[in-house]
Amino acid sequence: MIPVHLHFEEIEKKLRMAKSTSSDAQMLIRSLRTAYAATPTNLKIIDLYVVYAIVTAVIQVVYMGVVGSFPFNSFLSGVLSCVGTAVLAVCLRIQVNKENKEFKDLPPERAYADFILCNLVLHLVIMNFLG
Amino acid sequence: MARNLRLLGFLALICASLSISGAAVIRPINDAHRSAALELFVPTNGSFGSLEEAYEALRTFQIFGVEKSTEISHATCPVVAEKLGSSSFISKDLFLALRVNSILGCQIDARTFEDVASKLQAVIKNASSLVDFHYGVEGLLHIKDQGISVALSDADGTFHSIKALSQSDGRWRYDSNSAESSTYAAGIALETLAGVVSLADKDVDQSKIGIVKHDIIKLFDSIKSYDDGTLYFDEKHVDASEYKGPLATSASVIRGVTAFAKVASGRLNIPSDKMLGLAKFFLSIGIPGCTKDLFNQIESLSHLEDNRVSIPLILSLPSTVLSLTTRDQLKVEVTTVLGSAAPPLTVSLVQAFRSDSKDTPVLENQELQFDSENTIHYLDIIPLKLDAGKYKLMFEISLHDPENLNTYATAGRTSVMAFITGSINIGKAEIGIFDSDSGKSEALQKLDLSRDSALSLAANHLQKLHLSFQLTTPLGHHFKPHQVLLKLRHETNVEHIFVMESSARQFKIVLDFLSLVEKFYYLSGKYEIELTVGDAAMENSFLRALGHIELDLPKPPEKAARPPPLPVDPYSRFGPKQEIAHIFREPERRPPKELSLTFLALTLLPFVGFLIGLMRLGVNLKSFPSSVVPASFSILFHAGIAAVLLLYVLFWLKLDLFTTLKVLGFLGVFLVFVGHRTLSHHASATAKLKSS
C-alpha cells in the first residue's frame, strides 16, 4: 500500500511544474502590460486609433468575402481608406514619440498638422474613387 | 434693274415648267383661261404687292370682263394718289400709277394731273434713254385719256431722238451708250413712237413714219419659228442680265406694232401668216402657271384681236375624237384669238389621210356646213364611209367677202390629227393544242372573246398551243390594232408575253413549247392565259382571261437559267423592319438588403469601441485654451475640419469634382491659416509649461 502523503507529493510537484509554464506566460503578459502602461497617454490614443482602423478594414474584407467584389472600386476605396489612415497614424506615432531620437527637433504640433493634411487629401481621393 | 431682270428670267423658267397643257392642240382663249386668271391673280387684302402687279391683274380682268371689286380700288387707289401727289420726279413711279389709274378710275383731281403732266414733259425734254421716253410719253397718253388736254411741244424732236436709237436690223438700243440692241426695246420704242404721234399738236413728218414702217418690216424678218408653225420674237444674244424670254419679247413687239399701226396712216406690209404665226405662238402655250406669263399672253392676244394689220382667225376642233358608234359629227370652230365670232366664211376639208397611208388621201374636197345657232361648221362622217383609225385632216378657210382678206389672217391649210373610233368585231376565235409531229388536231375549240373564259388545257413540251382570231372594223375591213398580246403567267408570278402577228386577214400565234422550254425556265405547272387587244381607235379594247394551261416541261439541267427574282414591292422598304433582339449585360447579383445593413452596423461598431477606449484612457480637454482668441481659433480649426469632411460627404452624394475642388480650395486656405494659429499657440503653451 502506497502511503497517501506520497501520492499527495507527486500531485503537488506536477501542479508546481504546470504552474511554472503557465505562470511563465502569465508573467510575460503581465510584464508587457506593465511596460505598456508606462507609455504616455497620447501614444495610447494613437494606438487605439490604429486598432480601430484595422478592425474596420477587416470587417470590410469579410463582407467582400461574403457577397463578392462587385463594385470593386468601392471595396478598394473602403479598405484603402482604413489602411491609409492607419499608416498615417503610425507615422504620427513615430514622429510624436519622445524616445525617438531621430525626430527630436520636430514639434509634435507640426507632425499633427501633417497628419491632418495627409488624411484630408487621402479622403478626397477615396471619396472620388468611391463612386 | 439687272437683279430684277435676273429674277424675271428665273420666273420665266419656273412658269415654263408650270405650264399646264402641251403645245399640240391650238384652241382659242376660253373659260379655262378666265378661271385660271381668277385663281392666279389673287390680291392679299385687296392689294397686289406692287403697282406693276396690280396693273397686270387689272388689265387681265379687264380683258376677261371681270368686274372690278371695290376692295381692290380701296386698297390701290390711295397708293396711286400718293404716288401722283408726291413731289418726286421718278418717271417710272408716275407711269405705273397713271397706268393703274386708267383702269381703276380713282378720284384724282385735275390739278394733280396737270402737275404730273408738266413733270413728264420735263422728263421727255431731258430724256436720253429709251425707257425715260417711254415712261414720259405713255404717262402723258394716260393723262390725255382722263380728259386733260396735253400736247407734246416738240414732237418731231422727240420722234427723232427715239428713232436715233434704232439699229439697221430693226432692233433698238436702250440708250446711246449701250452697245447691244434688243428686240424687247424695239417693242417699247414702237409703242413710244405711236404715243408721240398721237400726242403731237401738229402732224409728224410722214416720211419719218414711213422709215419706221420700214424698220418694222426688217424687225419681222428676224422672226423665229418652231416646227409646229408658231412664230415668235427673241433676242439675238441670250444675255442673262437683260434677257426676258420669247414670251415677254414677242408681247412687247406686238404691243408696239399694233399701237403703231393704229396711228400710222396707210397699211403696214406685214404678211398675214406672220401675224397668224404669232397668234398661234401665244395660244400654243396653253394656260401659263404664273401671273406675268398669263398677262403677257392675254394682253398680246387682246392686241391681236382687233389690230389694224391683220386679225388672225383660228381654226380648231372642239373634239378630235369622233365615234362611229354614237354617230358623231366632225365639228370645226373658226374664231378670233379671244373667241369672238369670225366674219362669214366657209370651211372645207381639202384632204384626209389615214395614218397608215400618208400618200393617198381617203377623202377630198368636202365642204362643211355651217350651223349659225352654235357658230360651228360640221360634217357628217357616216355617209363618207370612213373607217376607224387615226386621220390627218387638212382644212382650208375661204372668206365670203373678198375685202376681208386684207383685214383677216387665215392660214392656207390647217392640218389637224383626229381619231375616228368604232366598235371592232372579234370573230372566228379558236384555241387548241397540237401535237408537234401531226399537222392537225381535233382539239381546236371555239372561243368566245366577248367575255372571259375558263378553259382548262394541258400540254407537254412536245406539243404546241394554237390561238387565232379575226378582227374586223365596222365597215368590214381587217383591223390591225396597236397591241395584240398573249400573256402566260406561272403560279409563281413569272410572266411571259408574246406579240401576235397578223397574216392573211387573221391574227394567229403558235407557241412551240419545245423551243420555249428554256425561255420558261423549265418551270412546269399551271399557267394563266390572258389575251390583250387594244388600240386608240378601238372602243372595245379588252383584256380577257382565257383560263389556264397545265404545262409539263422536263427537269432543268444544272446550268439552266434560274427564273428572275420576283420584283419586291417597292413600298415594302417603308414598312416596319425586323424586330431587333438586344442583348443586355446581366446586372450583377447584389446581396440582400438585410445582409448589407447588418454589415453597415458592424462597420460602425469599431467606432463605438474607439470612443469607449478613449473614455477608458481618460481623454480630457484640459489643454484646450481658456482665453477667448486662441479658443475661438481652436473652435474654428475643428469646425474647418468638420466642414471639409461634410464637403466630402456632399461630394459623394451629389457634387462633382470641380465644385468640390473649388470649395476645398477656399476651405483649405482657411484651414491652413486657422490651424497654423492654433497649433503655434499650443506649441508655445507647451514650451512655456516645460520651461517653467
Short mmCIF file of N, CA and C in Angstrom, two decimals, chain B residues 418-550:
data_model
loop_
_atom_site.label_atom_id
_atom_site.label_comp_id
_atom_site.label_asym_id
_atom_site.label_seq_id
_atom_site.Cartn_x
_atom_site.Cartn_y
_atom_site.Cartn_z
N ALA B 418 -56.88 63.64 -135.98
CA ALA B 418 -58.13 63.25 -135.32
C ALA B 418 -58.23 61.74 -135.29
N PHE B 419 -59.01 61.23 -134.35
CA PHE B 419 -59.26 59.79 -134.24
C PHE B 419 -60.71 59.53 -134.58
N ILE B 420 -60.94 58.52 -135.39
CA ILE B 420 -62.31 58.05 -135.57
C ILE B 420 -62.36 56.68 -134.91
N THR B 421 -63.19 56.56 -133.89
CA THR B 421 -63.21 55.30 -133.15
C THR B 421 -64.46 54.51 -133.49
N GLY B 422 -64.37 53.21 -133.35
CA GLY B 422 -65.54 52.37 -133.62
C GLY B 422 -65.42 51.09 -132.83
N SER B 423 -66.48 50.33 -132.88
CA SER B 423 -66.51 49.06 -132.16
C SER B 423 -66.01 47.96 -133.10
N ILE B 424 -65.00 47.23 -132.67
CA ILE B 424 -64.35 46.24 -133.54
C ILE B 424 -64.97 44.87 -133.28
N ASN B 425 -65.29 44.14 -134.36
CA ASN B 425 -65.82 42.78 -134.19
C ASN B 425 -64.70 41.79 -134.08
N ILE B 426 -64.87 40.88 -133.12
CA ILE B 426 -63.88 39.78 -132.99
C ILE B 426 -64.59 38.49 -133.36
N GLY B 427 -64.06 37.81 -134.35
CA GLY B 427 -64.74 36.60 -134.77
C GLY B 427 -63.78 35.47 -135.04
N LYS B 428 -64.36 34.28 -135.21
CA LYS B 428 -63.61 33.08 -135.59
C LYS B 428 -62.44 32.84 -134.65
N ALA B 429 -62.67 32.96 -133.35
CA ALA B 429 -61.58 32.73 -132.39
C ALA B 429 -61.51 31.24 -132.10
N GLU B 430 -60.28 30.68 -132.21
CA GLU B 430 -60.09 29.26 -131.97
C GLU B 430 -58.84 29.06 -131.15
N ILE B 431 -58.89 28.03 -130.29
CA ILE B 431 -57.70 27.72 -129.49
C ILE B 431 -57.59 26.22 -129.40
N GLY B 432 -56.37 25.71 -129.36
CA GLY B 432 -56.22 24.26 -129.26
C GLY B 432 -54.78 23.87 -129.06
N ILE B 433 -54.58 22.58 -128.77
CA ILE B 433 -53.23 22.05 -128.56
C ILE B 433 -52.93 21.10 -129.72
N PHE B 434 -51.82 21.30 -130.36
CA PHE B 434 -51.36 20.45 -131.46
C PHE B 434 -50.33 19.47 -130.93
N ASP B 435 -50.23 18.33 -131.57
CA ASP B 435 -49.04 17.50 -131.39
C ASP B 435 -48.03 17.94 -132.43
N SER B 436 -46.78 17.95 -132.08
CA SER B 436 -45.85 18.63 -132.99
C SER B 436 -45.58 17.82 -134.26
N ASP B 437 -45.74 16.51 -134.23
CA ASP B 437 -45.50 15.78 -135.47
C ASP B 437 -46.74 15.75 -136.36
N SER B 438 -47.88 15.55 -135.79
CA SER B 438 -49.06 15.55 -136.65
C SER B 438 -49.46 16.97 -137.00
N GLY B 439 -50.01 17.17 -138.18
CA GLY B 439 -50.30 18.53 -138.64
C GLY B 439 -51.55 19.09 -138.01
N LYS B 440 -52.56 18.24 -137.90
CA LYS B 440 -53.85 18.76 -137.45
C LYS B 440 -54.19 18.20 -136.08
N SER B 441 -55.15 18.80 -135.46
CA SER B 441 -55.62 18.25 -134.19
C SER B 441 -57.10 18.49 -134.08
N GLU B 442 -57.80 17.52 -133.52
CA GLU B 442 -59.24 17.74 -133.37
C GLU B 442 -59.53 18.61 -132.18
N ALA B 443 -58.48 18.93 -131.42
CA ALA B 443 -58.73 19.60 -130.15
C ALA B 443 -58.90 21.12 -130.29
N LEU B 444 -59.06 21.63 -131.54
CA LEU B 444 -59.30 23.06 -131.69
C LEU B 444 -60.72 23.38 -131.24
N GLN B 445 -60.87 24.24 -130.28
CA GLN B 445 -62.21 24.56 -129.82
C GLN B 445 -62.50 26.04 -130.06
N LYS B 446 -63.78 26.30 -130.23
CA LYS B 446 -64.20 27.67 -130.49
C LYS B 446 -64.13 28.47 -129.20
N LEU B 447 -63.85 29.75 -129.36
CA LEU B 447 -63.66 30.62 -128.20
C LEU B 447 -64.53 31.86 -128.37
N ASP B 448 -65.18 32.27 -127.29
CA ASP B 448 -65.97 33.48 -127.35
C ASP B 448 -65.17 34.58 -126.64
N LEU B 449 -64.64 35.52 -127.41
CA LEU B 449 -63.77 36.54 -126.82
C LEU B 449 -64.54 37.76 -126.34
N SER B 450 -65.86 37.68 -126.33
CA SER B 450 -66.57 38.85 -125.82
C SER B 450 -66.67 38.82 -124.31
N ARG B 451 -66.30 37.65 -123.70
CA ARG B 451 -66.26 37.61 -122.24
C ARG B 451 -65.13 36.67 -121.81
N ASP B 452 -64.80 36.68 -120.52
CA ASP B 452 -63.75 35.80 -120.01
C ASP B 452 -64.14 34.34 -120.15
N SER B 453 -63.14 33.50 -120.41
CA SER B 453 -63.41 32.07 -120.47
C SER B 453 -62.65 31.39 -119.35
N ALA B 454 -63.02 30.12 -119.13
CA ALA B 454 -62.32 29.36 -118.08
C ALA B 454 -61.87 28.04 -118.67
N LEU B 455 -61.01 28.12 -119.69
CA LEU B 455 -60.53 26.90 -120.33
C LEU B 455 -59.57 26.18 -119.42
N SER B 456 -59.49 24.87 -119.66
CA SER B 456 -58.54 24.08 -118.88
C SER B 456 -57.78 23.21 -119.85
N LEU B 457 -56.58 23.63 -120.25
CA LEU B 457 -55.82 22.90 -121.25
C LEU B 457 -54.63 22.24 -120.57
N ALA B 458 -54.09 21.23 -121.28
CA ALA B 458 -52.89 20.58 -120.75
C ALA B 458 -51.97 20.28 -121.91
N ALA B 459 -50.68 20.48 -121.69
CA ALA B 459 -49.73 20.22 -122.78
C ALA B 459 -48.40 19.83 -122.17
N ASN B 460 -47.62 19.04 -122.96
CA ASN B 460 -46.26 18.80 -122.53
C ASN B 460 -45.32 19.51 -123.50
N HIS B 461 -44.02 19.32 -123.29
CA HIS B 461 -43.08 20.15 -124.04
C HIS B 461 -42.99 19.75 -125.51
N LEU B 462 -43.66 18.64 -125.88
CA LEU B 462 -43.59 18.26 -127.29
C LEU B 462 -44.75 18.81 -128.08
N GLN B 463 -45.64 19.52 -127.45
CA GLN B 463 -46.84 19.97 -128.14
C GLN B 463 -46.78 21.45 -128.40
N LYS B 464 -47.79 21.96 -129.15
CA LYS B 464 -47.84 23.39 -129.48
C LYS B 464 -49.21 23.92 -129.12
N LEU B 465 -49.27 25.21 -128.74
CA LEU B 465 -50.53 25.89 -128.48
C LEU B 465 -50.85 26.77 -129.67
N HIS B 466 -52.10 26.69 -130.11
CA HIS B 466 -52.52 27.44 -131.29
C HIS B 466 -53.66 28.35 -130.88
N LEU B 467 -53.57 29.64 -131.26
CA LEU B 467 -54.66 30.59 -130.99
C LEU B 467 -54.81 31.47 -132.21
N SER B 468 -56.04 31.64 -132.68
CA SER B 468 -56.23 32.53 -133.83
C SER B 468 -57.59 33.20 -133.73
N PHE B 469 -57.71 34.40 -134.30
CA PHE B 469 -58.99 35.08 -134.38
C PHE B 469 -58.90 36.16 -135.45
N GLN B 470 -60.07 36.72 -135.78
CA GLN B 470 -60.12 37.78 -136.80
C GLN B 470 -60.70 39.04 -136.19
N LEU B 471 -60.16 40.19 -136.61
CA LEU B 471 -60.68 41.48 -136.16
C LEU B 471 -61.17 42.24 -137.38
N THR B 472 -62.43 42.72 -137.33
CA THR B 472 -62.96 43.48 -138.45
C THR B 472 -63.54 44.80 -137.96
N THR B 473 -63.34 45.84 -138.77
CA THR B 473 -63.84 47.16 -138.44
C THR B 473 -65.34 47.21 -138.73
N PRO B 474 -66.02 48.32 -138.29
CA PRO B 474 -67.45 48.45 -138.59
C PRO B 474 -67.74 48.40 -140.09
N LEU B 475 -66.76 48.80 -140.90
CA LEU B 475 -67.00 48.77 -142.34
C LEU B 475 -66.58 47.44 -142.96
N GLY B 476 -66.13 46.49 -142.14
CA GLY B 476 -65.84 45.17 -142.66
C GLY B 476 -64.40 44.96 -143.08
N HIS B 477 -63.52 45.90 -142.82
CA HIS B 477 -62.13 45.68 -143.22
C HIS B 477 -61.36 45.00 -142.09
N HIS B 478 -60.24 44.41 -142.46
CA HIS B 478 -59.37 43.78 -141.47
C HIS B 478 -58.70 44.88 -140.64
N PHE B 479 -58.73 44.72 -139.32
CA PHE B 479 -58.23 45.76 -138.41
C PHE B 479 -56.94 45.29 -137.75
N LYS B 480 -55.93 46.16 -137.80
CA LYS B 480 -54.67 45.81 -137.14
C LYS B 480 -54.47 46.75 -135.95
N PRO B 481 -54.79 46.30 -134.76
CA PRO B 481 -54.65 47.20 -133.61
C PRO B 481 -53.19 47.36 -133.19
N HIS B 482 -53.00 48.30 -132.34
CA HIS B 482 -51.66 48.64 -131.87
C HIS B 482 -51.09 47.54 -130.98
N GLN B 483 -51.93 46.93 -130.14
CA GLN B 483 -51.44 45.91 -129.22
C GLN B 483 -52.27 44.65 -129.36
N VAL B 484 -51.61 43.53 -129.69
CA VAL B 484 -52.26 42.22 -129.60
C VAL B 484 -51.27 41.34 -128.87
N LEU B 485 -51.55 41.08 -127.59
CA LEU B 485 -50.55 40.41 -126.76
C LEU B 485 -51.18 39.21 -126.06
N LEU B 486 -50.39 38.12 -126.00
CA LEU B 486 -50.82 36.94 -125.26
C LEU B 486 -49.86 36.78 -124.10
N LYS B 487 -50.42 36.60 -122.89
CA LYS B 487 -49.56 36.52 -121.71
C LYS B 487 -49.80 35.19 -121.00
N LEU B 488 -48.70 34.51 -120.64
CA LEU B 488 -48.79 33.30 -119.85
C LEU B 488 -48.13 33.58 -118.51
N ARG B 489 -48.89 33.40 -117.44
CA ARG B 489 -48.34 33.71 -116.12
C ARG B 489 -48.32 32.45 -115.27
N HIS B 490 -47.15 32.14 -114.74
CA HIS B 490 -46.97 30.94 -113.92
C HIS B 490 -47.52 31.20 -112.51
N GLU B 491 -47.71 30.10 -111.76
CA GLU B 491 -48.20 30.23 -110.37
C GLU B 491 -47.28 31.09 -109.52
N THR B 492 -45.95 31.04 -109.86
CA THR B 492 -45.01 31.83 -109.06
C THR B 492 -44.89 33.25 -109.58
N ASN B 493 -45.86 33.69 -110.41
CA ASN B 493 -45.90 35.05 -110.93
C ASN B 493 -44.79 35.39 -111.91
N VAL B 494 -44.21 34.35 -112.53
CA VAL B 494 -43.26 34.63 -113.62
C VAL B 494 -44.08 34.75 -114.90
N GLU B 495 -43.92 35.86 -115.62
CA GLU B 495 -44.78 36.12 -116.77
C GLU B 495 -44.00 36.05 -118.07
N HIS B 496 -44.69 35.61 -119.15
CA HIS B 496 -44.11 35.64 -120.49
C HIS B 496 -45.13 36.26 -121.43
N ILE B 497 -44.67 37.26 -122.19
CA ILE B 497 -45.60 37.97 -123.07
C ILE B 497 -45.20 37.71 -124.52
N PHE B 498 -46.20 37.41 -125.37
CA PHE B 498 -45.95 37.13 -126.79
C PHE B 498 -46.80 38.08 -127.62
N VAL B 499 -46.19 38.65 -128.68
CA VAL B 499 -46.93 39.54 -129.58
C VAL B 499 -47.49 38.68 -130.72
N MET B 500 -48.78 38.88 -130.99
CA MET B 500 -49.38 38.08 -132.05
C MET B 500 -49.25 38.80 -133.38
N GLU B 501 -48.88 38.05 -134.39
CA GLU B 501 -48.69 38.64 -135.71
C GLU B 501 -49.96 38.50 -136.51
N SER B 502 -50.09 39.42 -137.46
CA SER B 502 -51.27 39.36 -138.33
C SER B 502 -50.83 38.87 -139.70
N SER B 503 -51.57 37.90 -140.24
CA SER B 503 -51.23 37.43 -141.59
C SER B 503 -52.49 36.94 -142.23
N ALA B 504 -52.70 37.27 -143.49
CA ALA B 504 -53.85 36.79 -144.26
C ALA B 504 -55.16 37.04 -143.51
N ARG B 505 -55.33 38.27 -143.09
CA ARG B 505 -56.58 38.73 -142.50
C ARG B 505 -56.92 38.03 -141.18
N GLN B 506 -55.98 37.39 -140.52
CA GLN B 506 -56.29 36.92 -139.19
C GLN B 506 -55.05 37.02 -138.30
N PHE B 507 -55.33 37.03 -137.00
CA PHE B 507 -54.25 37.07 -136.01
C PHE B 507 -54.04 35.67 -135.49
N LYS B 508 -52.80 35.21 -135.53
CA LYS B 508 -52.54 33.81 -135.17
C LYS B 508 -51.25 33.74 -134.41
N ILE B 509 -51.21 32.81 -133.44
CA ILE B 509 -49.94 32.55 -132.77
C ILE B 509 -49.84 31.06 -132.50
N VAL B 510 -48.67 30.50 -132.70
CA VAL B 510 -48.41 29.10 -132.40
C VAL B 510 -47.24 29.06 -131.44
N LEU B 511 -47.52 28.60 -130.21
CA LEU B 511 -46.45 28.53 -129.21
C LEU B 511 -45.87 27.12 -129.23
N ASP B 512 -44.66 26.99 -129.75
CA ASP B 512 -43.98 25.70 -129.81
C ASP B 512 -43.21 25.52 -128.50
N PHE B 513 -43.74 24.68 -127.61
CA PHE B 513 -43.15 24.61 -126.27
C PHE B 513 -41.76 24.01 -126.27
N LEU B 514 -41.45 23.22 -127.30
CA LEU B 514 -40.11 22.64 -127.35
C LEU B 514 -39.04 23.73 -127.41
N SER B 515 -39.32 24.76 -128.22
CA SER B 515 -38.32 25.84 -128.32
C SER B 515 -38.44 26.82 -127.17
N LEU B 516 -39.55 26.76 -126.45
CA LEU B 516 -39.75 27.75 -125.38
C LEU B 516 -39.36 27.22 -124.01
N VAL B 517 -38.92 25.96 -123.97
CA VAL B 517 -38.63 25.34 -122.67
C VAL B 517 -37.61 26.15 -121.88
N GLU B 518 -36.57 26.60 -122.56
CA GLU B 518 -35.54 27.37 -121.84
C GLU B 518 -36.06 28.74 -121.44
N LYS B 519 -36.87 29.36 -122.31
CA LYS B 519 -37.39 30.69 -122.01
C LYS B 519 -38.29 30.63 -120.77
N PHE B 520 -38.98 29.48 -120.62
CA PHE B 520 -39.89 29.34 -119.49
C PHE B 520 -39.16 28.90 -118.22
N TYR B 521 -37.85 28.86 -118.27
CA TYR B 521 -37.01 28.47 -117.12
C TYR B 521 -37.34 27.07 -116.61
N TYR B 522 -37.83 26.19 -117.48
CA TYR B 522 -38.15 24.80 -117.14
C TYR B 522 -39.18 24.70 -116.03
N LEU B 523 -40.00 25.76 -115.88
CA LEU B 523 -40.99 25.73 -114.80
C LEU B 523 -42.24 25.02 -115.29
N SER B 524 -42.54 23.88 -114.71
CA SER B 524 -43.80 23.20 -115.03
C SER B 524 -44.87 23.69 -114.09
N GLY B 525 -46.09 23.46 -114.52
CA GLY B 525 -47.17 23.83 -113.60
C GLY B 525 -48.28 24.54 -114.32
N LYS B 526 -49.07 25.24 -113.55
CA LYS B 526 -50.27 25.88 -114.10
C LYS B 526 -49.92 27.30 -114.56
N TYR B 527 -50.24 27.62 -115.82
CA TYR B 527 -50.03 28.95 -116.37
C TYR B 527 -51.39 29.57 -116.69
N GLU B 528 -51.62 30.79 -116.23
CA GLU B 528 -52.84 31.51 -116.58
C GLU B 528 -52.64 32.17 -117.94
N ILE B 529 -53.69 32.09 -118.78
CA ILE B 529 -53.59 32.68 -120.12
C ILE B 529 -54.41 33.96 -120.15
N GLU B 530 -53.82 35.02 -120.70
CA GLU B 530 -54.53 36.30 -120.84
C GLU B 530 -54.30 36.84 -122.23
N LEU B 531 -55.34 37.38 -122.84
CA LEU B 531 -55.23 37.98 -124.17
C LEU B 531 -55.57 39.46 -124.06
N THR B 532 -54.69 40.31 -124.61
CA THR B 532 -54.93 41.75 -124.60
C THR B 532 -55.00 42.24 -126.03
N VAL B 533 -56.07 42.96 -126.38
CA VAL B 533 -56.18 43.60 -127.70
C VAL B 533 -56.56 45.03 -127.45
N GLY B 534 -55.76 45.99 -127.97
CA GLY B 534 -56.07 47.39 -127.70
C GLY B 534 -55.58 48.31 -128.78
N ASP B 535 -56.30 49.42 -128.96
CA ASP B 535 -55.89 50.44 -129.92
C ASP B 535 -56.64 51.71 -129.57
N ALA B 536 -56.07 52.87 -129.96
CA ALA B 536 -56.73 54.13 -129.65
C ALA B 536 -58.05 54.27 -130.40
N ALA B 537 -58.15 53.68 -131.59
CA ALA B 537 -59.37 53.82 -132.38
C ALA B 537 -60.37 52.73 -132.09
N MET B 538 -60.06 51.88 -131.12
CA MET B 538 -60.94 50.73 -130.82
C MET B 538 -61.72 51.06 -129.56
N GLU B 539 -63.04 51.06 -129.67
CA GLU B 539 -63.82 51.44 -128.49
C GLU B 539 -63.94 50.29 -127.51
N ASN B 540 -63.79 49.06 -127.97
CA ASN B 540 -63.96 47.92 -127.08
C ASN B 540 -62.65 47.17 -126.89
N SER B 541 -61.58 47.89 -126.58
CA SER B 541 -60.32 47.21 -126.25
C SER B 541 -60.54 46.33 -125.05
N PHE B 542 -59.87 45.17 -125.03
CA PHE B 542 -60.15 44.27 -123.92
C PHE B 542 -58.91 43.57 -123.42
N LEU B 543 -59.07 43.05 -122.20
CA LEU B 543 -58.08 42.20 -121.56
C LEU B 543 -58.86 40.99 -121.06
N ARG B 544 -58.70 39.85 -121.71
CA ARG B 544 -59.52 38.68 -121.36
C ARG B 544 -58.68 37.61 -120.70
N ALA B 545 -59.21 37.06 -119.63
CA ALA B 545 -58.59 35.87 -119.04
C ALA B 545 -59.20 34.67 -119.74
N LEU B 546 -58.35 33.83 -120.35
CA LEU B 546 -58.89 32.73 -121.14
C LEU B 546 -58.95 31.43 -120.37
N GLY B 547 -58.32 31.37 -119.20
CA GLY B 547 -58.32 30.10 -118.47
C GLY B 547 -56.90 29.74 -118.10
N HIS B 548 -56.59 28.46 -118.02
CA HIS B 548 -55.23 28.10 -117.66
C HIS B 548 -54.79 26.88 -118.45
N ILE B 549 -53.46 26.70 -118.51
CA ILE B 549 -52.89 25.56 -119.22
C ILE B 549 -51.88 24.91 -118.28
N GLU B 550 -51.98 23.56 -118.15
CA GLU B 550 -51.04 22.80 -117.33
C GLU B 550 -49.89 22.40 -118.23
#
